């Protein structure tokens, strides 16, 4: 099954959180922060959203930073994904 986002939405898959610190300390899963860096796996077509023309500048494969509480989380075929609006993406990681 595949996800095809509508309008100005993007589907992302979060990059795994670091399990160790830079100094080598292993973190318990409860101490790890929710990852904010994600990879774009699908992009909507853009178009008219709330009376405004939206052009999609994100593309599949982009690594992006997402706000902690801006995405809708879902599980599909055993994989965790999140869907958010392109405007909720804070930055592209280069």
C-alpha atoms as a printed R data frame, in Angstrom:
   type eleno elety resid chain resno      x      y      z
1  ATOM     1    CA   UNK     A     1  0.000  0.000  0.000
2  ATOM     2    CA   UNK     A     2  1.284  3.505 -0.772
3  ATOM     3    CA   UNK     A     3  0.432  6.957  0.526
4  ATOM     4    CA   UNK     A     4 -0.381  9.721 -1.952
5  ATOM     5    CA   UNK     A     5 -0.682 13.064 -0.124
6  ATOM     6    CA   UNK     A     6 -3.208 15.643 -1.242
7  ATOM     7    CA   UNK     A     7 -2.790 19.384 -1.843
8  ATOM     8    CA   UNK     A     8  0.194 20.857  0.058
9  ATOM     9    CA   UNK     A     9  0.854 17.831  2.255
10 ATOM    10    CA   UNK     A    10  4.058 15.769  2.462
11 ATOM    11    CA   UNK     A    11  4.651 12.287  3.868
12 ATOM    12    CA   UNK     A    12  7.851 11.877  5.870
13 ATOM    13    CA   UNK     A    13  9.632  9.074  7.671
14 ATOM    14    CA   UNK     A    14 11.662 10.109 10.701
15 ATOM    15    CA   UNK     A    15 15.360  9.284 10.895
16 ATOM    16    CA   UNK     A    16 16.215  7.074 13.874
17 ATOM    17    CA   UNK     A    17 17.179  8.891 17.074
18 ATOM    18    CA   UNK     A    18 20.751  8.711 18.314
19 ATOM    19    CA   UNK     A    19 21.239  5.876 20.795
20 ATOM    20    CA   UNK     A    20 24.578  7.132 22.073
21 ATOM    21    CA   UNK     A    21 25.903 10.580 22.871
22 ATOM    22    CA   UNK     A    22 29.031 12.029 21.258
23 ATOM    23    CA   UNK     A    23 30.982 11.013 24.363
24 ATOM    24    CA   UNK     A    24 29.805  7.384 24.032
25 ATOM    25    CA   UNK     A    25 27.091  7.257 26.717
26 ATOM    26    CA   UNK     A    26 24.302  4.875 25.720
27 ATOM    27    CA   UNK     A    27 20.832  6.393 26.159
28 ATOM    28    CA   UNK     A    28 17.792  4.430 27.288
29 ATOM    29    CA   UNK     A    29 14.889  4.651 24.847
30 ATOM    30    CA   UNK     A    30 12.910  6.718 27.372
31 ATOM    31    CA   UNK     A    31 15.723  9.307 27.512
32 ATOM    32    CA   UNK     A    32 15.956  9.756 23.741
33 ATOM    33    CA   UNK     A    33 14.317 12.802 22.220
34 ATOM    34    CA   UNK     A    34 11.750 12.377 19.491
35 ATOM    35    CA   UNK     A    35 13.600 12.811 16.196
36 ATOM    36    CA   UNK     A    36 12.907 15.985 14.274
37 ATOM    37    CA   UNK     A    37 14.886 15.169 11.124
38 ATOM    38    CA   UNK     A    38 12.873 13.231  8.568
39 ATOM    39    CA   UNK     A    39 13.138 12.094  4.972
40 ATOM    40    CA   UNK     A    40 10.399 13.077  2.515
41 ATOM    41    CA   UNK     A    41  8.857  9.940  0.957
42 ATOM    42    CA   UNK     A    42  5.916 11.503 -0.931
43 ATOM    43    CA   UNK     A    43  4.822 15.009 -1.964
44 ATOM    44    CA   UNK     A    44  1.358 16.292 -2.822
45 ATOM    45    CA   UNK     A    45  0.645 18.156 -6.075
46 ATOM    46    CA   UNK     A    46  0.185 21.607 -4.533
47 ATOM    47    CA   UNK     A    47 -2.427 23.815 -6.205
48 ATOM    48    CA   UNK     A    48 -5.097 25.975 -4.610
49 ATOM    49    CA   UNK     A    49 -5.143 25.736 -0.806
50 ATOM    50    CA   UNK     A    50 -7.439 28.050  1.168
51 ATOM    51    CA   UNK     A    51 -7.730 30.351 -1.847
52 ATOM    52    CA   UNK     A    52 -3.957 30.662 -2.353
53 ATOM    53    CA   UNK     A    53 -1.774 29.035 -4.995
54 ATOM    54    CA   UNK     A    54  0.782 26.706 -3.342
55 ATOM    55    CA   UNK     A    55  3.870 25.618 -5.285
56 ATOM    56    CA   UNK     A    56  5.613 22.518 -3.935
57 ATOM    57    CA   UNK     A    57  9.356 23.025 -3.465
58 ATOM    58    CA   UNK     A    58 10.031 19.849 -1.462
59 ATOM    59    CA   UNK     A    59 10.843 16.652 -3.326
60 ATOM    60    CA   UNK     A    60 11.144 12.973 -2.459
61 ATOM    61    CA   UNK     A    61 14.461 12.249 -0.760
62 ATOM    62    CA   UNK     A    62 14.865 15.676  0.879
63 ATOM    63    CA   UNK     A    63 15.939 15.574  4.524
64 ATOM    64    CA   UNK     A    64 13.880 18.087  6.494
65 ATOM    65    CA   UNK     A    65 13.348 19.372 10.021
66 ATOM    66    CA   UNK     A    66  9.762 19.086 11.277
67 ATOM    67    CA   UNK     A    67  8.246 20.785 14.328
68 ATOM    68    CA   UNK     A    68  7.719 18.382 17.239
69 ATOM    69    CA   UNK     A    69  3.920 18.542 17.305
70 ATOM    70    CA   UNK     A    70  2.951 19.568 13.764
71 ATOM    71    CA   UNK     A    71  2.596 16.208 12.030
72 ATOM    72    CA   UNK     A    72 -0.075 13.502 12.071
73 ATOM    73    CA   UNK     A    73  1.528 10.142 12.825
74 ATOM    74    CA   UNK     A    74  0.392  6.846 11.306
75 ATOM    75    CA   UNK     A    75  1.573  3.276 10.883
76 ATOM    76    CA   UNK     A    76  1.297  1.582  7.479
77 ATOM    77    CA   UNK     A    77  2.588 -1.917  6.709
78 ATOM    78    CA   UNK     A    78  4.608 -1.897  9.938
79 ATOM    79    CA   UNK     A    79  6.376  1.389  9.124
80 ATOM    80    CA   UNK     A    80  5.876  4.694 10.985
81 ATOM    81    CA   UNK     A    81  5.123  7.762  8.850
82 ATOM    82    CA   UNK     A    82  3.989 11.309  9.493
83 ATOM    83    CA   UNK     A    83  1.961 13.661  7.300
84 ATOM    84    CA   UNK     A    84  2.244 17.434  7.547
85 ATOM    85    CA   UNK     A    85  1.746 20.532  5.432
86 ATOM    86    CA   UNK     A    86  4.712 21.824  3.474
87 ATOM    87    CA   UNK     A    87  4.426 25.037  5.524
88 ATOM    88    CA   UNK     A    88  5.066 23.039  8.731
89 ATOM    89    CA   UNK     A    89  8.538 22.057  7.514
90 ATOM    90    CA   UNK     A    90 11.037 24.286  9.297
91 ATOM    91    CA   UNK     A    91 14.164 23.661  7.200
92 ATOM    92    CA   UNK     A    92 15.807 21.460  4.574
93 ATOM    93    CA   UNK     A    93 18.965 19.702  5.794
94 ATOM    94    CA   UNK     A    94 21.759 19.953  3.207
